[in-house]
CSV table of C-alpha atoms and ligand atoms in Angstrom, one decimal:
chain,number,residue,atom,x,y,z
H,1,MET,CA,-0.8,2.1,-13.9
H,2,ALA,CA,1.9,0.3,-11.7
H,3,PRO,CA,5.2,-0.2,-13.6
H,4,THR,CA,6.0,-3.7,-14.8
H,5,VAL,CA,8.2,-5.4,-12.2
H,6,GLU,CA,11.1,-7.7,-13.1
H,7,ARG,CA,10.4,-11.1,-11.5
H,8,LYS,CA,12.9,-13.9,-11.0
H,9,ASN,CA,12.3,-17.6,-10.8
H,10,ILE,CA,13.2,-18.5,-7.2
H,11,ASN,CA,13.6,-22.1,-6.0
H,12,LEU,CA,12.1,-22.1,-2.5
H,13,ALA,CA,12.7,-25.8,-1.9
H,14,PRO,CA,15.7,-25.4,0.5
H,15,LEU,CA,13.8,-22.8,2.5
H,16,LYS,CA,10.7,-24.9,2.9
H,17,ALA,CA,12.7,-28.0,3.7
H,18,ALA,CA,14.6,-26.1,6.5
H,19,ASN,CA,11.2,-25.3,8.1
H,20,VAL,CA,12.8,-22.9,10.6
H,21,PRO,CA,10.6,-20.6,12.8
H,22,ILE,CA,9.6,-17.2,11.2
H,23,PHE,CA,8.5,-14.1,13.2
H,24,PHE,CA,6.9,-11.1,11.6
H,25,ILE,CA,7.9,-7.8,13.2
H,26,VAL,CA,5.4,-4.9,12.6
H,27,GLY,CA,4.9,-1.4,13.9
H,28,GLY,CA,4.7,2.2,12.7
H,29,PRO,CA,7.6,4.1,11.3
H,30,GLY,CA,10.1,4.6,14.1
H,31,SER,CA,8.3,2.1,16.5
H,32,GLY,CA,11.7,0.4,17.3
H,33,LYS,CA,11.5,-2.6,15.0
H,34,GLY,CA,15.1,-2.4,14.0
H,35,THR,CA,16.3,-1.6,17.5
H,36,GLN,CA,14.5,-4.5,19.1
H,37,CYS,CA,15.5,-6.9,16.3
H,38,ASP,CA,19.2,-6.1,16.9
H,39,LYS,CA,18.7,-7.2,20.5
H,40,ILE,CA,16.7,-10.3,19.6
H,41,VAL,CA,19.5,-11.4,17.2
H,42,ALA,CA,22.1,-10.9,20.0
H,43,LYS,CA,20.1,-13.1,22.4
H,44,TYR,CA,18.5,-15.7,20.1
H,45,GLY,CA,20.8,-15.8,17.0
H,46,LEU,CA,17.9,-15.5,14.6
H,47,THR,CA,18.5,-13.9,11.2
H,48,HIS,CA,17.1,-10.3,10.9
H,49,LEU,CA,15.8,-9.2,7.5
H,50,SER,CA,14.4,-5.7,7.3
H,51,SER,CA,12.3,-5.2,4.2
H,52,GLY,CA,13.2,-1.5,4.3
H,53,ASP,CA,17.0,-2.3,4.5
H,54,LEU,CA,16.7,-4.9,1.6
H,55,LEU,CA,14.9,-2.2,-0.5
H,56,ARG,CA,17.6,0.4,0.3
H,57,ASP,CA,20.3,-2.1,-0.6
H,58,GLU,CA,18.6,-2.7,-3.9
H,59,VAL,CA,18.4,1.0,-4.6
H,60,LYS,CA,22.2,1.3,-3.8
H,61,SER,CA,23.0,-1.6,-6.1
H,62,GLY,CA,22.0,0.4,-9.1
H,63,SER,CA,19.8,-2.5,-10.5
H,64,PRO,CA,16.9,-1.8,-12.8
H,65,ARG,CA,14.6,-3.1,-10.0
H,66,GLY,CA,16.2,-0.6,-7.6
H,67,ALA,CA,15.7,2.3,-9.9
H,68,GLN,CA,11.9,1.9,-9.6
H,69,LEU,CA,12.0,2.0,-5.9
H,70,THR,CA,13.5,5.4,-4.9
H,71,ALA,CA,10.5,7.5,-5.8
H,72,ILE,CA,8.0,5.2,-4.1
H,73,MET,CA,10.0,5.1,-0.8
H,74,GLU,CA,10.6,8.9,-0.8
H,75,SER,CA,6.8,9.3,-1.1
H,76,GLY,CA,6.2,7.1,1.9
H,77,ALA,CA,4.0,4.7,-0.1
H,78,LEU,CA,4.4,0.9,-0.3
H,79,VAL,CA,6.5,-0.6,-3.1
H,80,PRO,CA,4.8,-3.4,-5.1
H,81,LEU,CA,4.3,-6.6,-3.1
H,82,GLU,CA,6.2,-8.8,-5.6
H,83,VAL,CA,9.4,-6.7,-5.4
H,84,VAL,CA,9.5,-6.9,-1.6
H,85,LEU,CA,8.6,-10.6,-1.5
H,86,ASP,CA,11.2,-11.5,-4.0
H,87,LEU,CA,13.9,-9.6,-2.1
H,88,VAL,CA,12.9,-11.3,1.2
H,89,LYS,CA,12.9,-14.8,-0.5
H,90,GLU,CA,16.3,-14.2,-1.9
H,91,ALA,CA,17.7,-13.1,1.4
H,92,MET,CA,16.1,-16.0,3.3
H,93,LEU,CA,17.6,-18.5,0.9
H,94,LYS,CA,21.1,-17.0,1.3
H,95,ALA,CA,20.7,-17.2,5.0
H,96,ILE,CA,19.5,-20.8,4.9
H,97,GLU,CA,22.5,-21.8,2.9
H,98,LYS,CA,24.6,-20.4,5.8
H,99,GLY,CA,22.6,-22.4,8.4
H,100,SER,CA,20.1,-19.9,9.7
H,101,LYS,CA,18.0,-21.2,12.5
H,102,GLY,CA,15.1,-18.8,12.1
H,103,PHE,CA,14.0,-15.4,10.9
H,104,LEU,CA,12.8,-12.0,12.1
H,105,ILE,CA,11.1,-10.4,9.1
H,106,ASP,CA,11.0,-6.7,10.0
H,107,GLY,CA,8.6,-4.4,8.3
H,108,TYR,CA,6.7,-7.1,6.6
H,109,PRO,CA,3.8,-7.7,6.1
H,110,ARG,CA,2.7,-4.1,5.6
H,111,GLU,CA,-0.7,-5.1,4.1
H,112,VAL,CA,-2.8,-8.1,4.7
H,113,VAL,CA,-2.2,-9.6,1.2
H,114,GLN,CA,1.6,-9.5,1.8
H,115,GLY,CA,1.2,-11.8,4.8
H,116,GLN,CA,-1.2,-14.1,2.9
H,117,GLN,CA,1.1,-14.4,0.0
H,118,PHE,CA,4.2,-15.0,2.1
H,119,GLU,CA,2.5,-17.6,4.1
H,120,SER,CA,1.0,-19.4,1.1
H,121,GLU,CA,4.3,-19.4,-0.8
H,122,ILE,CA,6.8,-19.9,2.0
H,123,GLN,CA,5.5,-20.9,5.4
H,124,GLU,CA,3.3,-19.7,8.2
H,125,ALA,CA,4.7,-17.2,10.7
H,126,LYS,CA,4.9,-18.5,14.3
H,127,LEU,CA,4.1,-15.1,15.9
H,128,VAL,CA,3.6,-11.5,14.9
H,129,LEU,CA,5.3,-9.0,17.2
H,130,PHE,CA,3.6,-5.6,17.0
H,131,PHE,CA,5.3,-2.6,18.6
H,132,ASP,CA,2.5,-0.2,19.6
H,133,VAL,CA,3.6,3.4,19.8
H,134,ALA,CA,1.6,6.7,19.7
H,135,GLU,CA,2.0,8.9,16.6
H,136,ASP,CA,3.5,11.8,18.4
H,137,THR,CA,6.2,9.6,19.9
H,138,LEU,CA,7.0,8.1,16.4
H,139,VAL,CA,7.3,11.6,14.9
H,140,LYS,CA,9.7,12.7,17.8
H,141,ARG,CA,11.9,9.6,17.4
H,142,LEU,CA,12.1,9.9,13.6
H,143,LEU,CA,12.9,13.7,13.6
H,144,HIS,CA,15.6,13.0,16.2
H,145,ARG,CA,17.0,10.1,14.1
H,146,ALA,CA,16.8,12.4,11.0
H,147,GLN,CA,19.7,14.4,12.4
H,148,THR,CA,22.1,11.5,11.7
H,149,SER,CA,20.3,8.8,9.6
H,150,GLY,CA,20.8,10.2,6.1
H,151,ARG,CA,17.6,8.4,5.2
H,152,ALA,CA,15.7,10.2,2.4
H,153,ASP,CA,12.4,9.4,4.1
H,154,ASP,CA,13.3,10.9,7.5
H,155,ASN,CA,11.8,14.4,6.9
H,156,ILE,CA,8.5,15.7,8.3
H,157,ASP,CA,6.5,15.5,5.0
H,158,THR,CA,7.5,11.9,4.3
H,159,ILE,CA,7.1,10.9,7.9
H,160,LYS,CA,3.4,12.1,7.7
H,161,LYS,CA,2.9,10.0,4.6
H,162,ARG,CA,4.5,7.0,6.2
H,163,LEU,CA,2.2,7.3,9.2
H,164,HIS,CA,-0.8,7.6,6.9
H,165,THR,CA,0.3,4.4,5.0
H,166,PHE,CA,0.7,2.6,8.3
H,167,VAL,CA,-2.8,3.5,9.5
H,168,THR,CA,-4.5,2.7,6.2
H,169,SER,CA,-2.6,-0.4,5.1
H,170,THR,CA,-0.7,-1.9,8.1
H,171,GLN,CA,-3.3,-1.5,10.9
H,172,PRO,CA,-5.5,-4.1,9.1
H,173,VAL,CA,-2.5,-6.5,9.3
H,174,VAL,CA,-2.6,-6.1,13.1
H,175,ASP,CA,-6.3,-6.9,13.2
H,176,TYR,CA,-5.9,-9.8,10.9
H,177,TYR,CA,-3.3,-11.6,13.0
H,178,GLU,CA,-5.0,-10.6,16.3
H,179,LYS,CA,-8.1,-12.5,15.0
H,180,LYS,CA,-5.9,-15.5,14.2
H,181,GLY,CA,-4.5,-15.5,17.7
H,182,LYS,CA,-0.9,-14.9,16.5
H,183,LEU,CA,-0.4,-11.3,17.5
H,184,VAL,CA,1.7,-10.2,20.4
H,185,ARG,CA,0.9,-6.5,21.1
H,186,ILE,CA,3.7,-4.8,22.9
H,187,ASN,CA,3.5,-1.3,24.3
H,188,ALA,CA,6.7,0.2,22.9
H,189,GLU,CA,6.6,3.7,24.5
H,190,GLY,CA,9.1,2.8,27.3
H,191,SER,CA,12.8,2.3,27.4
H,192,VAL,CA,14.5,0.0,24.9
H,193,ASP,CA,15.5,-2.4,27.7
H,194,ASP,CA,12.0,-2.5,29.2
H,195,ILE,CA,10.4,-3.2,25.9
H,196,PHE,CA,13.0,-5.9,25.2
H,197,GLY,CA,12.1,-7.5,28.6
H,198,VAL,CA,8.5,-8.0,27.3
H,199,VAL,CA,9.8,-9.3,23.9
H,200,VAL,CA,11.9,-11.9,25.7
H,201,ALA,CA,9.1,-13.0,27.9
H,202,ASN,CA,7.0,-13.7,24.8
H,203,LEU,CA,9.7,-15.2,22.7
H,204,ASP,CA,10.8,-17.5,25.5
H,205,LYS,CA,7.4,-19.1,25.4
H,206,VAL,CA,7.9,-20.3,21.8
H,207,THR,CA,11.6,-20.5,21.2
H,208,SER,CA,12.6,-23.2,23.7
H,209,LYS,CA,13.1,-25.6,20.8
H,210,ILE,CA,15.3,-23.2,18.7
Z,1,AP5,P1,11.4,0.7,6.8
Z,1,AP5,O1,12.8,0.9,6.6
Z,1,AP5,O2,10.8,-0.5,7.3
Z,1,AP5,O3,10.9,2.0,7.7
Z,1,AP5,P2,9.7,2.2,8.8
Z,1,AP5,O4,8.8,1.1,8.9
Z,1,AP5,O5,9.2,3.5,8.5
Z,1,AP5,O6,10.5,2.0,10.1
Z,1,AP5,P3,11.9,2.6,10.5
Z,1,AP5,O7,13.0,1.6,10.0
Z,1,AP5,O8,12.1,4.0,10.2
Z,1,AP5,O9,11.8,2.5,12.1
Z,1,AP5,P4,11.9,1.2,13.1
Z,1,AP5,O10,10.6,0.8,13.5
Z,1,AP5,O11,12.8,0.2,12.5
Z,1,AP5,O12,12.6,1.9,14.3
Z,1,AP5,P5,14.1,2.1,14.8
Z,1,AP5,O13,14.5,0.9,15.6
Z,1,AP5,O14,14.9,2.4,13.6
Z,1,AP5,O15,10.6,1.0,5.4
Z,1,AP5,C1,11.0,2.2,4.6
Z,1,AP5,C2,10.1,2.2,3.3
Z,1,AP5,O16,10.4,1.1,2.5
Z,1,AP5,C3,8.6,2.2,3.5
Z,1,AP5,O17,8.1,3.5,3.8
Z,1,AP5,C4,8.1,1.6,2.2
Z,1,AP5,O18,8.2,2.6,1.1
Z,1,AP5,C5,9.2,0.6,1.9
Z,1,AP5,N1,8.9,-0.7,2.4
Z,1,AP5,C6,9.5,-1.4,3.5
Z,1,AP5,N2,8.9,-2.6,3.7
Z,1,AP5,C7,7.9,-2.7,2.8
Z,1,AP5,C8,7.0,-3.7,2.5
Z,1,AP5,N3,6.9,-4.8,3.2
Z,1,AP5,N4,6.1,-3.5,1.5
Z,1,AP5,C9,6.1,-2.4,0.8
Z,1,AP5,N5,7.0,-1.4,1.0
Z,1,AP5,C10,7.9,-1.5,2.0
Z,1,AP5,O19,13.9,3.3,15.8
Z,1,AP5,C11,13.6,4.6,15.3
Z,1,AP5,C12,14.4,5.6,16.1
Z,1,AP5,O20,13.9,5.6,17.5
Z,1,AP5,C13,15.9,5.3,16.3
Z,1,AP5,O21,16.6,6.5,16.3
Z,1,AP5,C14,16.0,4.6,17.6
Z,1,AP5,O22,17.3,4.8,18.2
Z,1,AP5,C15,14.9,5.3,18.4
Z,1,AP5,N6,14.3,4.3,19.4
Z,1,AP5,C16,14.0,3.0,19.2
Z,1,AP5,N7,13.4,2.5,20.3
Z,1,AP5,C17,13.3,3.6,21.2
Z,1,AP5,C18,12.7,3.7,22.5
Z,1,AP5,N8,12.2,2.6,23.1
Z,1,AP5,N9,12.8,4.9,23.1
Z,1,AP5,C19,13.4,6.0,22.5
Z,1,AP5,N10,13.9,5.9,21.2
Z,1,AP5,C20,13.9,4.7,20.6
Z,2,MG,MG1,13.7,-0.1,10.6
């Protein structure tokens, strides 16, 4: 049975009132979500929130909530939806207080129900950017990054499990938003700058008012 998760009562009113644009960023492990988000932030000034980074920060904080997460992340599985969503909400509220003009939610949703719950509790995403990369490229990138990242999940056994989780849980997210007409599928095998060019072409269509 899943462990009981500590929930907090989070007042979302300021976030809803701000009504700033929200972009979901999805893609397999090592597809370049973080890399492209850094470049998007530099150009558009949106707030980048990586669910993986928020989870790793929570683990580092030594909180009871963090203690439950390490084993799950090292197994390449998904942590419980409520934990991720609460962390994302808290980080969004902090950013709104500081005047954020929009969000890149990187690594979320990883299963269809995560997207549905976020959109019913907070707000609909404007677009979903999907970085499409072949599995062998993902493995190569992550093994290369493993030499310096210090991430507990950058080893071949966990990488394989992360890929499996992506195919079984997150691929349906791609199909779900494609059917809704919100998905932007980006071939992300090329150079970082070439991929960013495609990202910019798509964001420019919807961010003129930001
Ligand atoms: P998370 O931290 O999100 O990891 P991930 O999805 O596996 O993705 P990465 O962060 O490893 O890769 P990335 O796509 O950001 O690529 P990057 O830009 O770094 O999640 C970790 C774990 O947390 C999950 O397994 C799960 O347990 C949990 N979790 C997170 N979110 C969750 C959620 N919503 N629900 C439940 N659980 C959740 O690039 C990778 C490497 O490639 C870098 O070295 C980079 O320099 C290089 N690179 C990037 N682009 C290129 C390019 N175009 N060409 C060559 N190299 C490139
Ligand atoms: Mg990342």
